Tab-separated table of C-alpha atoms and ligand atoms in Angstrom:
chain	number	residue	atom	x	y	z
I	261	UNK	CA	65.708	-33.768	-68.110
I	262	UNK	CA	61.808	-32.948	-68.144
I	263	UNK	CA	59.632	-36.307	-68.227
I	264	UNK	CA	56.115	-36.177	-69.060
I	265	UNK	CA	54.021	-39.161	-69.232
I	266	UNK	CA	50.224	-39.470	-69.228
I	267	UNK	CA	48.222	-42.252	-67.806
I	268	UNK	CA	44.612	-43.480	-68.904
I	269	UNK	CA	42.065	-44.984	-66.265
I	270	UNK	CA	39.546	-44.530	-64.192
I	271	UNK	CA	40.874	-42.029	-61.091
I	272	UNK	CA	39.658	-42.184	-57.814
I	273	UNK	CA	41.248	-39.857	-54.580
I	274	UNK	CA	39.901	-38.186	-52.070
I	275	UNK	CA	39.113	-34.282	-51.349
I	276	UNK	CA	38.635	-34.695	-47.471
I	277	UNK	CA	37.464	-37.237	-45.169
I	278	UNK	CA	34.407	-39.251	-45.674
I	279	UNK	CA	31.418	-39.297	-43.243
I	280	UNK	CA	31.685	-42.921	-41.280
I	281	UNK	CA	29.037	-45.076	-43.235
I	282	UNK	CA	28.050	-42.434	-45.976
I	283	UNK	CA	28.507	-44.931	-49.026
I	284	UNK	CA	27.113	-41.590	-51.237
I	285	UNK	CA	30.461	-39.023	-49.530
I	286	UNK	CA	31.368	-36.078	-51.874
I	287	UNK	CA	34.508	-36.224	-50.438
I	288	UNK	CA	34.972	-39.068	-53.130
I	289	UNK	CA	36.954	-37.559	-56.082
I	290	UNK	CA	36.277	-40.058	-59.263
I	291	UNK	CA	37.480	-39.599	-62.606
I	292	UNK	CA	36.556	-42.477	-64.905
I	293	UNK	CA	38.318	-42.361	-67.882
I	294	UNK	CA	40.583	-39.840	-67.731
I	295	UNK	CA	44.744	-39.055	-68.254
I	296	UNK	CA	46.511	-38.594	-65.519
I	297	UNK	CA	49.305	-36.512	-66.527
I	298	UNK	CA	52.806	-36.561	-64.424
I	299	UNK	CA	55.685	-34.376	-64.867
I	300	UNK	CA	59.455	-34.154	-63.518
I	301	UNK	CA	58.063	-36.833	-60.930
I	302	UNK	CA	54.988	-34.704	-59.791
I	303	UNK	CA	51.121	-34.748	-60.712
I	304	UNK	CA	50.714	-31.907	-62.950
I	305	UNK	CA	46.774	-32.461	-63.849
I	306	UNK	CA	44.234	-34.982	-65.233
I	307	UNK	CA	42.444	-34.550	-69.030
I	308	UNK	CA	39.289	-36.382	-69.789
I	309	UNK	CA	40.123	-39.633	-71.517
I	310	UNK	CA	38.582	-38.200	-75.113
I	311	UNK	CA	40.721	-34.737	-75.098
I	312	UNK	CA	44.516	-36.122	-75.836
I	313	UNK	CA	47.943	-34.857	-74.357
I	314	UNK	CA	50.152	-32.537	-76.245
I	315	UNK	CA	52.620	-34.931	-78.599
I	316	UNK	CA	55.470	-34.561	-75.726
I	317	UNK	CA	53.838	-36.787	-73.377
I	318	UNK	CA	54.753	-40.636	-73.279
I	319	UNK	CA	51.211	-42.273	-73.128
I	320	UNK	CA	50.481	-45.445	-71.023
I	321	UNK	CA	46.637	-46.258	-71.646
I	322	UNK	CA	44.993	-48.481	-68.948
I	323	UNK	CA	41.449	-47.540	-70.075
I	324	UNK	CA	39.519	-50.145	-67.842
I	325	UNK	CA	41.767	-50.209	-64.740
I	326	UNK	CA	42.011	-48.277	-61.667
I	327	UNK	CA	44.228	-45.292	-61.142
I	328	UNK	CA	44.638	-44.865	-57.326
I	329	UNK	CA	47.309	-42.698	-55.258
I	330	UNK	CA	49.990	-45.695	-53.749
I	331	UNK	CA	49.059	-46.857	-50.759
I	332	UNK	CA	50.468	-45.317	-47.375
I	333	UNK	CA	51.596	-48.077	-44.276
I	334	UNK	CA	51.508	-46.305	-41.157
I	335	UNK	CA	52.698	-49.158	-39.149
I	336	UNK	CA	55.113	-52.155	-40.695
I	337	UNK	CA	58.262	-54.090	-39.193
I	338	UNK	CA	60.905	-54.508	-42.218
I	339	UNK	CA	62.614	-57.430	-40.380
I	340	UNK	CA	59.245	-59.553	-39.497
I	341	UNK	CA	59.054	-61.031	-43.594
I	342	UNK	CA	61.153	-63.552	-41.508
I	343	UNK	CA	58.608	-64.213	-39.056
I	344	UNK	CA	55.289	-63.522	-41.044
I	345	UNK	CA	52.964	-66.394	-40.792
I	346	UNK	CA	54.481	-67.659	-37.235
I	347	UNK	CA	51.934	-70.116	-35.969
I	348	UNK	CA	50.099	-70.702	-32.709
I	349	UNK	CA	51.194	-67.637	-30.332
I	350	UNK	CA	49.788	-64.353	-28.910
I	351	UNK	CA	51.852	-61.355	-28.614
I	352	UNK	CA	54.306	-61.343	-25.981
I	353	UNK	CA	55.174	-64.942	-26.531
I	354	UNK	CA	55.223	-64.139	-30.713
I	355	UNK	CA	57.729	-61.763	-29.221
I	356	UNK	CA	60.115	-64.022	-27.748
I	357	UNK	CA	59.408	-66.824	-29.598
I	358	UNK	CA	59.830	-65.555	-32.937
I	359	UNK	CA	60.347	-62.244	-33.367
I	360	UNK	CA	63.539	-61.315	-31.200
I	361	UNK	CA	65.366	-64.184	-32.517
I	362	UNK	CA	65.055	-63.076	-36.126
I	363	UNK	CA	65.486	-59.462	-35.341
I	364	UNK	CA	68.499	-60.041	-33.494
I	365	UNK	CA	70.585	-61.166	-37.260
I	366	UNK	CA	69.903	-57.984	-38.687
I	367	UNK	CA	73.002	-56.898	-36.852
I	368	UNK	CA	74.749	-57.717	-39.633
I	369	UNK	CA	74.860	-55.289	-42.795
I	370	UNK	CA	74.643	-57.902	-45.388
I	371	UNK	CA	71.626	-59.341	-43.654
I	372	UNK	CA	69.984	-55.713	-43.397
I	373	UNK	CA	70.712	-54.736	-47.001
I	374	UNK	CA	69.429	-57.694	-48.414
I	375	UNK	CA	66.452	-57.607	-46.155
I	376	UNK	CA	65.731	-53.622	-46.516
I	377	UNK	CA	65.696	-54.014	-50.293
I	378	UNK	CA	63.607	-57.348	-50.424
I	379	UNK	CA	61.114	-55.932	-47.931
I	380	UNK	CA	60.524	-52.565	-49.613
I	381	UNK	CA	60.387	-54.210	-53.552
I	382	UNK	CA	57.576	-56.337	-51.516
I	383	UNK	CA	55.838	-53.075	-50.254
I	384	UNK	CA	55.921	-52.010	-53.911
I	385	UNK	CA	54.596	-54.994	-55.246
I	386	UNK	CA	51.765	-55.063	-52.711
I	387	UNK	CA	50.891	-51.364	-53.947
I	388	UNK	CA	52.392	-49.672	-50.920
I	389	UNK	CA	54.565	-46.399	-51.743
I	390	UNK	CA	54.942	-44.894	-48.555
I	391	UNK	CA	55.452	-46.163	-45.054
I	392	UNK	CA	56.615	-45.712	-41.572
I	393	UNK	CA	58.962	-48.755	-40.859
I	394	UNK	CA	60.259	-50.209	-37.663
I	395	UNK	CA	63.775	-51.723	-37.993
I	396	UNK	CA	65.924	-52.953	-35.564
I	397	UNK	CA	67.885	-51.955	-32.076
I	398	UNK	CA	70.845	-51.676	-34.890
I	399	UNK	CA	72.172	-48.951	-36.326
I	400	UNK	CA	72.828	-50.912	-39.401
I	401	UNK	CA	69.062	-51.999	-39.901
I	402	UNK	CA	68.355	-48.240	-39.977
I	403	UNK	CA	71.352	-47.402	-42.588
I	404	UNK	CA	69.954	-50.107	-44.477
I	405	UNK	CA	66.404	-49.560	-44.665
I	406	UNK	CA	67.293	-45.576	-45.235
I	407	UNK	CA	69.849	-46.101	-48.056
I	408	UNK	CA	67.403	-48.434	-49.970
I	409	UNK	CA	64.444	-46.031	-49.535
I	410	UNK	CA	66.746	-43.267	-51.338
I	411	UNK	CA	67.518	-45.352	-53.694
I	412	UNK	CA	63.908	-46.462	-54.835
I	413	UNK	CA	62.841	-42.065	-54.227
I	414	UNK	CA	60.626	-43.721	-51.570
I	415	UNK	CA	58.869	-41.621	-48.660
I	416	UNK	CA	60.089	-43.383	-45.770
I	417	UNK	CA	59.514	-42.859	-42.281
I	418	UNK	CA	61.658	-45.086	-40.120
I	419	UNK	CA	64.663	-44.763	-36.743
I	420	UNK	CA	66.099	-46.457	-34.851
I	421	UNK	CA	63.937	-48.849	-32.478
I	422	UNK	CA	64.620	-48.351	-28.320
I	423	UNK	CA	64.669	-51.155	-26.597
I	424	UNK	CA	67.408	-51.241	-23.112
I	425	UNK	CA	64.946	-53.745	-21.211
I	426	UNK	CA	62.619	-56.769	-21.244
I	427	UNK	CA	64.492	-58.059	-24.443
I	428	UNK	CA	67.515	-60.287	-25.065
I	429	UNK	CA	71.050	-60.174	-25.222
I	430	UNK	CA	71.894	-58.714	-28.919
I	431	UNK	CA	68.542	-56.675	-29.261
I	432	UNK	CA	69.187	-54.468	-26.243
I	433	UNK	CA	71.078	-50.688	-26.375
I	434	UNK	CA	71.411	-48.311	-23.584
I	435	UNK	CA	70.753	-44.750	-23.176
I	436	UNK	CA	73.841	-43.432	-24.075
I	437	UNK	CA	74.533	-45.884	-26.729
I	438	UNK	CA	70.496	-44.782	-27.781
I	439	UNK	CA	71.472	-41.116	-27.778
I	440	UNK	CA	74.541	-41.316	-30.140
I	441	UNK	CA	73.000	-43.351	-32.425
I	442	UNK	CA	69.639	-41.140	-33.022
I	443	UNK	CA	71.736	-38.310	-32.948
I	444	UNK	CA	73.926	-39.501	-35.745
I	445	UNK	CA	70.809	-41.095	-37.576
I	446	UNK	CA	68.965	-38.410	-37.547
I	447	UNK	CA	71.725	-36.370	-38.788
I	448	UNK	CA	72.484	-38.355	-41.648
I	449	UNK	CA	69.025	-39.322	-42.915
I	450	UNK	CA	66.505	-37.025	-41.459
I	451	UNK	CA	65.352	-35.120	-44.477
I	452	UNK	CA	67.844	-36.776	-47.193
I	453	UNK	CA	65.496	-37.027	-50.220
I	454	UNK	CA	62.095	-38.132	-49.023
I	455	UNK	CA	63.500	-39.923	-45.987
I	456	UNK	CA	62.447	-38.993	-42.376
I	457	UNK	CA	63.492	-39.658	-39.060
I	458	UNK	CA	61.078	-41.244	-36.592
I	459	UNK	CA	62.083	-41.800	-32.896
I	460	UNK	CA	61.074	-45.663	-32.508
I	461	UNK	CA	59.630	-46.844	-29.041
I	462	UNK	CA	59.694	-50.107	-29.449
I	463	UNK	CA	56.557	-50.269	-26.865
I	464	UNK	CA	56.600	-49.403	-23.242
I	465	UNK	CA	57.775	-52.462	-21.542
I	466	UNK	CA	61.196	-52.593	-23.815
I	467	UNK	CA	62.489	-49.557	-22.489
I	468	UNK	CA	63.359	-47.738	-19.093
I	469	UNK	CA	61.479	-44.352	-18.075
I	470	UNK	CA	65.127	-42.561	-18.521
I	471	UNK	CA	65.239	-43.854	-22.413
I	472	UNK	CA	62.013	-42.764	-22.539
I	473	UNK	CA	62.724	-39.531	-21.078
I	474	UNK	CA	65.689	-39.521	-23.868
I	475	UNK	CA	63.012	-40.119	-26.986
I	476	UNK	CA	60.868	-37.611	-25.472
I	477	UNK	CA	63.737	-35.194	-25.347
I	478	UNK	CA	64.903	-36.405	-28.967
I	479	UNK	CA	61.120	-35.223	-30.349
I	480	UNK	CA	61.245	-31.553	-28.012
I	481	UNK	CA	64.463	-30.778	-29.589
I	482	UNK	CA	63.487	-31.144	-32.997
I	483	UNK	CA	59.204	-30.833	-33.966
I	484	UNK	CA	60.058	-32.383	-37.423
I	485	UNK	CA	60.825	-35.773	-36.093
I	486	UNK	CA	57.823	-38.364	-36.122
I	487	UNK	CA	57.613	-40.387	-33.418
I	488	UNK	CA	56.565	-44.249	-33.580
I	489	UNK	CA	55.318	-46.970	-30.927
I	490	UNK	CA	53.157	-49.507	-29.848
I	491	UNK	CA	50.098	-49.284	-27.022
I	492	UNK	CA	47.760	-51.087	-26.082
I	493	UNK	CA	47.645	-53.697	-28.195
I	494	UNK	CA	47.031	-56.951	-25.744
I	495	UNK	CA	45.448	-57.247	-22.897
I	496	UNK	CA	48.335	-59.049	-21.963
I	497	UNK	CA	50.426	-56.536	-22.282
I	498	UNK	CA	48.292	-53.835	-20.363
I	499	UNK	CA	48.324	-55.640	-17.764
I	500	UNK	CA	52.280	-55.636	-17.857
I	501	UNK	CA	52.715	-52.029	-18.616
I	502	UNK	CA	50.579	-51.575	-15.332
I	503	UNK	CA	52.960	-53.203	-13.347
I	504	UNK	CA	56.049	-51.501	-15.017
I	505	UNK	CA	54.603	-48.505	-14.183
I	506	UNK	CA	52.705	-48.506	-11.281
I	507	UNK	CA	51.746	-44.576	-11.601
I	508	UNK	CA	50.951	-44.171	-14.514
I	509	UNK	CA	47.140	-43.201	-15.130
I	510	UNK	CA	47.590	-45.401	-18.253
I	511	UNK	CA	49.495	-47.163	-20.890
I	512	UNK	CA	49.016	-44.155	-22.929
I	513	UNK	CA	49.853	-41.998	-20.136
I	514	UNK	CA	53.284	-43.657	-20.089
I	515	UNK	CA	53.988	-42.205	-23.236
I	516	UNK	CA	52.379	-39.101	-22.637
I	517	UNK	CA	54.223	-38.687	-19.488
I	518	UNK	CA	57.755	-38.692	-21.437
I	519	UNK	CA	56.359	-36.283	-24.158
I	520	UNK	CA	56.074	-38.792	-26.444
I	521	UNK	CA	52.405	-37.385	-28.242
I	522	UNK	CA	52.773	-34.847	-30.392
I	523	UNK	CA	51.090	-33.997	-34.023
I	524	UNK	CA	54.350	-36.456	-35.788
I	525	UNK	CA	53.192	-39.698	-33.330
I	526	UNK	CA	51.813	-42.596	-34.717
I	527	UNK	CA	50.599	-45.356	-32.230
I	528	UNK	CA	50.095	-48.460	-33.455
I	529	UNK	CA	46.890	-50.908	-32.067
I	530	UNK	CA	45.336	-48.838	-29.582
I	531	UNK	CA	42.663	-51.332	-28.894
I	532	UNK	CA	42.717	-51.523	-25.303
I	533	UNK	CA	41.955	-47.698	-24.660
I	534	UNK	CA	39.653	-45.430	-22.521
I	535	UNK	CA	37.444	-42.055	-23.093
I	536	UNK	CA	40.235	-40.539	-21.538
I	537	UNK	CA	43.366	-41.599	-23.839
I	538	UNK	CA	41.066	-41.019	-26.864
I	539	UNK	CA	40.945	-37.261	-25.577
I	540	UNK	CA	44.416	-37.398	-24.808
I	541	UNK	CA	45.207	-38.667	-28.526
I	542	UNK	CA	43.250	-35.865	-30.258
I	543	UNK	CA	44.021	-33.139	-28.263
I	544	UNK	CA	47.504	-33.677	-28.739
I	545	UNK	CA	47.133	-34.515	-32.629
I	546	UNK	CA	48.758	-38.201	-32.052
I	547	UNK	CA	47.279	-40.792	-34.629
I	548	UNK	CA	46.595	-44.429	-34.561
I	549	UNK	CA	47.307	-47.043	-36.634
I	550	UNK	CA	44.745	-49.536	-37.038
I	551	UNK	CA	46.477	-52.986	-37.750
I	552	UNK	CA	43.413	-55.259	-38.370
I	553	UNK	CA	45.160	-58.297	-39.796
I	554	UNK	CA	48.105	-58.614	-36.933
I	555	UNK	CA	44.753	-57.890	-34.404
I	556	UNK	CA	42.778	-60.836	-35.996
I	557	UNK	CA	46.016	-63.186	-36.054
I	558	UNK	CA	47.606	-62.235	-32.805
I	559	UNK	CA	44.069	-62.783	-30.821
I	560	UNK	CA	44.828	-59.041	-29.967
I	561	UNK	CA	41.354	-57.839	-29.667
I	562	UNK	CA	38.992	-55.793	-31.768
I	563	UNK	CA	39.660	-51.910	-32.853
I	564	UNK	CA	36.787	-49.489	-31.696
I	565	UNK	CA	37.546	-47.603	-34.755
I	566	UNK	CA	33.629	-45.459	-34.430
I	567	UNK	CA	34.767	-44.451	-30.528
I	568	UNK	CA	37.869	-43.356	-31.965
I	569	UNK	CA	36.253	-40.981	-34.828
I	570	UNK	CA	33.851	-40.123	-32.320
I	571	UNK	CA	36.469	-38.693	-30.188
I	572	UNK	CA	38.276	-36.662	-33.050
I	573	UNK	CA	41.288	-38.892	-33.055
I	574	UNK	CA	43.065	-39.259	-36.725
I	575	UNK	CA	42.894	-43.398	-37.355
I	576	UNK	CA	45.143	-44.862	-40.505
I	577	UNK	CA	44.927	-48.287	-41.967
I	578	UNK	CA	48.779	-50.344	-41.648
I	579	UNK	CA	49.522	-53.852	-41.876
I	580	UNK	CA	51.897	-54.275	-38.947
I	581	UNK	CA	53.610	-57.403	-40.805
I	582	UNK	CA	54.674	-60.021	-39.629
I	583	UNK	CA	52.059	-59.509	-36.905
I	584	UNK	CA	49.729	-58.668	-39.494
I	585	UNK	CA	49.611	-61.709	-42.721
I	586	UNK	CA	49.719	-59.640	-45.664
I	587	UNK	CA	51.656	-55.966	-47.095
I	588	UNK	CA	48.319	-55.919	-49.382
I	589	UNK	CA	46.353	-52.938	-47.978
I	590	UNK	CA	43.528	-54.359	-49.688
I	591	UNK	CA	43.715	-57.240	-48.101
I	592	UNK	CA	44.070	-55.091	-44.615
I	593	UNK	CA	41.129	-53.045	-45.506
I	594	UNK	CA	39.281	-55.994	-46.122
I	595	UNK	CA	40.020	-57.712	-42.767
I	596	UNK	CA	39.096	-53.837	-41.263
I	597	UNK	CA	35.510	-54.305	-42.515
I	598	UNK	CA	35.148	-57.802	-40.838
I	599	UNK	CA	36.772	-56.602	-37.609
I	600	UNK	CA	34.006	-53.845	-37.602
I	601	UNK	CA	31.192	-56.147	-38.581
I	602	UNK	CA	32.116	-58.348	-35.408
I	603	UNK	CA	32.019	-54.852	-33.620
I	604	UNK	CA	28.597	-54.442	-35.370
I	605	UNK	CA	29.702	-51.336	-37.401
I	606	UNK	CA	30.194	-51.408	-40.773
I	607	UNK	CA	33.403	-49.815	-42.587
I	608	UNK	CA	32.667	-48.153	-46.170
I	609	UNK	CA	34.639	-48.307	-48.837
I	610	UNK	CA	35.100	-44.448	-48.846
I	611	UNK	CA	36.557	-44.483	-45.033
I	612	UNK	CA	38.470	-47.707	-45.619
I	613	UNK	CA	40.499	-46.492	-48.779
I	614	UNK	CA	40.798	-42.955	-47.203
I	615	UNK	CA	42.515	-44.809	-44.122
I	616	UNK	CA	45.184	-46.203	-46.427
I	617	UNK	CA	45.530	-43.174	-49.062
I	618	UNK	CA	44.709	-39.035	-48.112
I	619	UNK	CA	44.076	-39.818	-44.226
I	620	UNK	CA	47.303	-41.188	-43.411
I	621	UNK	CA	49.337	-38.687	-46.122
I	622	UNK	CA	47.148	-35.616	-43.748
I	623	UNK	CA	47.779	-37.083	-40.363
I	624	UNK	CA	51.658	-37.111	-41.127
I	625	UNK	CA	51.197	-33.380	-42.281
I	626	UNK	CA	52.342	-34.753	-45.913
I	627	UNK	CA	48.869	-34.481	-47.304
I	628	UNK	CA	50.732	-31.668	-50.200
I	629	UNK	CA	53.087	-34.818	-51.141
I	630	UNK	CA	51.113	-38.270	-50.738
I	631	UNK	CA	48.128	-39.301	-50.431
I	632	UNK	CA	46.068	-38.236	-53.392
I	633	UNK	CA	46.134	-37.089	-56.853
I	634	UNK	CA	46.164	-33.466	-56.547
I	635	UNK	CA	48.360	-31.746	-58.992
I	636	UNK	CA	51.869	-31.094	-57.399
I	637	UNK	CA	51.201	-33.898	-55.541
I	638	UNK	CA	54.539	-36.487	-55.897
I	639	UNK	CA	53.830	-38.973	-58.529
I	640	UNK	CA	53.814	-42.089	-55.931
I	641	UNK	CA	50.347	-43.911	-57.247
I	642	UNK	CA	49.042	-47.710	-58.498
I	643	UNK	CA	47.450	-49.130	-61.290
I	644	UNK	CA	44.853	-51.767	-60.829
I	645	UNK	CA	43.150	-54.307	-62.316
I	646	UNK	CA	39.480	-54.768	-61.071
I	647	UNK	CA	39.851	-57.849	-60.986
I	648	UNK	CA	42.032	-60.760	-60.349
I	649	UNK	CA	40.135	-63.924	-61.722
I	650	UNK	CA	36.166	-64.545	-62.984
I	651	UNK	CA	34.517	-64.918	-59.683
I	652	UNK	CA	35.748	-60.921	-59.227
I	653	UNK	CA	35.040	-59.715	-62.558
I	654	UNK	CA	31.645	-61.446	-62.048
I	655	UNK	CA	31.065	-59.739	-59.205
I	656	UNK	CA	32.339	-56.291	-60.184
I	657	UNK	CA	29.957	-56.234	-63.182
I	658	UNK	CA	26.769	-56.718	-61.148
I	659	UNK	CA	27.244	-53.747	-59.080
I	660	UNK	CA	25.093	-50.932	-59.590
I	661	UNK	CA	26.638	-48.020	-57.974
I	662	UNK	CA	30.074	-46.764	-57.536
I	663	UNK	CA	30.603	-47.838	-53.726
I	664	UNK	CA	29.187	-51.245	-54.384
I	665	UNK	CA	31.306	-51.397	-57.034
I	666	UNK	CA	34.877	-50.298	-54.799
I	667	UNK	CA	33.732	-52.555	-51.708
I	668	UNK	CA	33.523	-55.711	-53.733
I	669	UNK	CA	36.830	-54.169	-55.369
I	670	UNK	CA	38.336	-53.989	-52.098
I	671	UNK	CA	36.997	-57.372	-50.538
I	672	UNK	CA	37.989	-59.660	-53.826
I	673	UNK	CA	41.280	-57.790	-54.809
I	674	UNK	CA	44.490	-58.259	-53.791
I	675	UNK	CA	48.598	-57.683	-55.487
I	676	UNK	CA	47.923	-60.296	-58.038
I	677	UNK	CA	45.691	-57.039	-59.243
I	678	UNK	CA	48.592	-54.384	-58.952
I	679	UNK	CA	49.694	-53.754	-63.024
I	680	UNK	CA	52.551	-50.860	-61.597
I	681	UNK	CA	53.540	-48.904	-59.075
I	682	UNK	CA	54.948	-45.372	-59.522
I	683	UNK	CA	57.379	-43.135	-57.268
I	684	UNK	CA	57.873	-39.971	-58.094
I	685	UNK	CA	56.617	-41.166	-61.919
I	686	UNK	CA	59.366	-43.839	-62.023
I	687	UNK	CA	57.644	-46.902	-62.619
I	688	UNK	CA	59.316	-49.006	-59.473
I	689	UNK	CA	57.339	-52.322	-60.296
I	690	UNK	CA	55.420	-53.890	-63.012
I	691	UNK	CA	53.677	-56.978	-63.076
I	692	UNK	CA	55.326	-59.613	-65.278
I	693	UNK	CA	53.216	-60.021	-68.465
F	55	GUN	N1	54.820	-54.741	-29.632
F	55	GUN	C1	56.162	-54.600	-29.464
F	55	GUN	N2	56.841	-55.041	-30.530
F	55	GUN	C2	55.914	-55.460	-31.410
F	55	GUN	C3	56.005	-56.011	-32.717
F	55	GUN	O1	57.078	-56.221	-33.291
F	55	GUN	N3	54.828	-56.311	-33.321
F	55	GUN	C4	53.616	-56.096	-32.722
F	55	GUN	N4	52.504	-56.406	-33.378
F	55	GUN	N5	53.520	-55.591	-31.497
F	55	GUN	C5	54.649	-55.277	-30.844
F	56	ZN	ZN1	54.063	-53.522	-34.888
């Protein structure tokens, strides 16, 4: 059946990447009052507000609000809404204290459905239609998490996560058990729908150099797999991957060593990085994501997001929850400015929101599907109020320019400002009037 539905607001995507701290970046596509108009799930074009759709469209008019492509998480744990908020802890201890414990129940199916669906509504009620997920060590976690994706037309990045060391009993596989179960993953979701299968490193300490020689065979065999991990996130932990792997030139180099960095990779953190890995990163094409919430709560350290842009490396906003203390990438992009200000840098609204929309969608090499609101484009995009309560809307109506106007957007909003979120132009969440 054709569907065709038009949307009125204000529009605002990207063309390309903006300059770092160019508040004035033509890059910035924005449409105020316009229709958005969707068709069979896709973006088909946009019509100034005043010119109306032909009679077949169903008309949804949000003159006043914000139309922005969904947001894209490059980096999120679906098991860790059990552990989000964990108090007094740094990483490796966050690990064992909290973290493997509640990982370990999502063994069990009925566990991992109920948690896969309640995690991913959340993502969509935080504004969030795309993401690369880690699960568990179990196969079901992955079924889970994959079967609920389908179901919601959700582009989903997600496998499997590695882990046959350094972890306790009930979270750890083994090679061979590792191998059968990506093989059969990846043959049952890998490209089903908008699913996609990402070989999941846990992080370099969790797994032996022969699985890592197996996930590095995994991603030669097949290009179109993504590849997710951790590095370099604690010092901490630096310090321990240095003494796992005493020749290594790196932590990075661990990974790069087992062929793990390739144009699909996404690393999350990368804080604790030299000249050398950032070369390393771009000339392979491997991205990071930036997890500015989980760094500030975690004590992790601050992200030298400039020396990474400097260096050519592609750089996408996630909230690595429950690390991280909120799915809201507003929120995220929010506590990205202040991580930059203590780095004395400041974040614009233009890099910030392309970090979390068109940079990511690129990066993955889905910048024709997500991302933005180019006709063709899937349908996956947000409504917004401007503002949440009176301090906001007082704010919002003093700016005097368009970027002043989207950074005090972005500081002051959060989900209590998301009015829908579309997939594929199903509406898969609406605020309750
Ligand atoms: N490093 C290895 N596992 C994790 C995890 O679950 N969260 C974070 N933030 N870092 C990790
Ligand atoms: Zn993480």
């Amino acid at each position: 059946m054709k569907q065709a539905i038009a949307l009125r607001g204000d529009l605002l995507d990207f063309t390309a990447a903006p300059s770092w701290g160019d508040t004035r970046s033509a890059a910035v596509r924005w449409r105020p009052d316009h229709w958005l108009l969707l068709r069979d799930g896709r973006i088909e074009g946009a019509l100034p507000g005043q010119q109306a759709p032909a009679p077949g469209y169903a008309r949804e008019d949000h003159r006043g609000r914000l139309i922005l492509p969904g947001f894209v998480d490059t980096h999120v744990h679906s098991p860790q809404l059990d552990v989000i908020g964990s108090f007094g802890t740094a990483l490796l201890d966050w690990l064992e204290t909290y973290t493997f414990p509640a990982e370990r129940a999502w063994a069990d199916p009925e566990v991992a459905a109920a948690g896969s669906a309640r995690f991913l509504d959340a993502l969509l009620a935080h504004g969030t239609t795309a993401a690369a997920v880690f699960p568990t060590v179990h196969k079901t976690s992955v079924d889970a998490l994959f079967g609920a994706a389908h179901a919601r037309g959700m582009r989903l990045l997600a496998g499997k996560c590695l882990m046959d060391r350094n972890a306790p009993e009930g979270l750890r596989d083994t090679v061979a058990e590792a191998e059968r179960d990506c093989t059969d993953l990846i043959e049952r979701w890998h490209g089903r729908g908008r699913n996609a299968y990402a070989v999941t490193v846990r992080f370099a300490p969790t797994s032996t150099p022969a699985q890592l020689a197996l996930a590095g065979a995994l991603c030669a065999a097949d290009p179109t797999l993504y590849m997710q991990t951790h590095v370099a996130e604690s010092e901490a932990e630096v310090r321990w991957v240095a003494e796992l792997f005493p020749t290594a030139r790196s932590y990075l180099g661990v990974y790069a060593r087992a062929g793990l960095l390739h144009p699909r990779a996404i690393l999350a953190h990368g804080i604790w990085l030299d000249d050398a890995d950032r070369a390393a990163l771009r000339d392979t094409g491997a991205q990071i994501a930036h997890c500015p919430s989980s760094n500030l709560f975690l004590g992790s350290g601050l992200f030298d997001w400039h020396a990474g842009r400097h260096a050519g490396v592609a750089v996408s906003l996630a909230t690595d929850v429950g690390g991280g203390t909120s799915l809201c990438q507003l929120r995220t992009l929010a506590d990205a400015y202040k991580v930059q200000a203590l780095r004395g840098e400041r974040l614009t609204a233009w890099v910030a929101l392309h970090a979390a929309t068109r940079g990511p969608a690129e990066a993955l090499q889905l910048g024709h599907e997500i991302g933005s609101l180019e006709a063709g484009a899937a349908a996956d995009l947000c409504v917004w109020d401007r503002a949440a309560g009176a301090v906001g809307a007082h704010r919002l109506a003093l700016a005097r320019d368009l970027h002043e106007e989207l950074f005090a957007w972005l500081t002051l909003a959060d989900e209590r400002c998301l009015e829908s979120a579309w997939v594929a132009g199903v509406p898969r969440f609406r605020r309750s009037p």
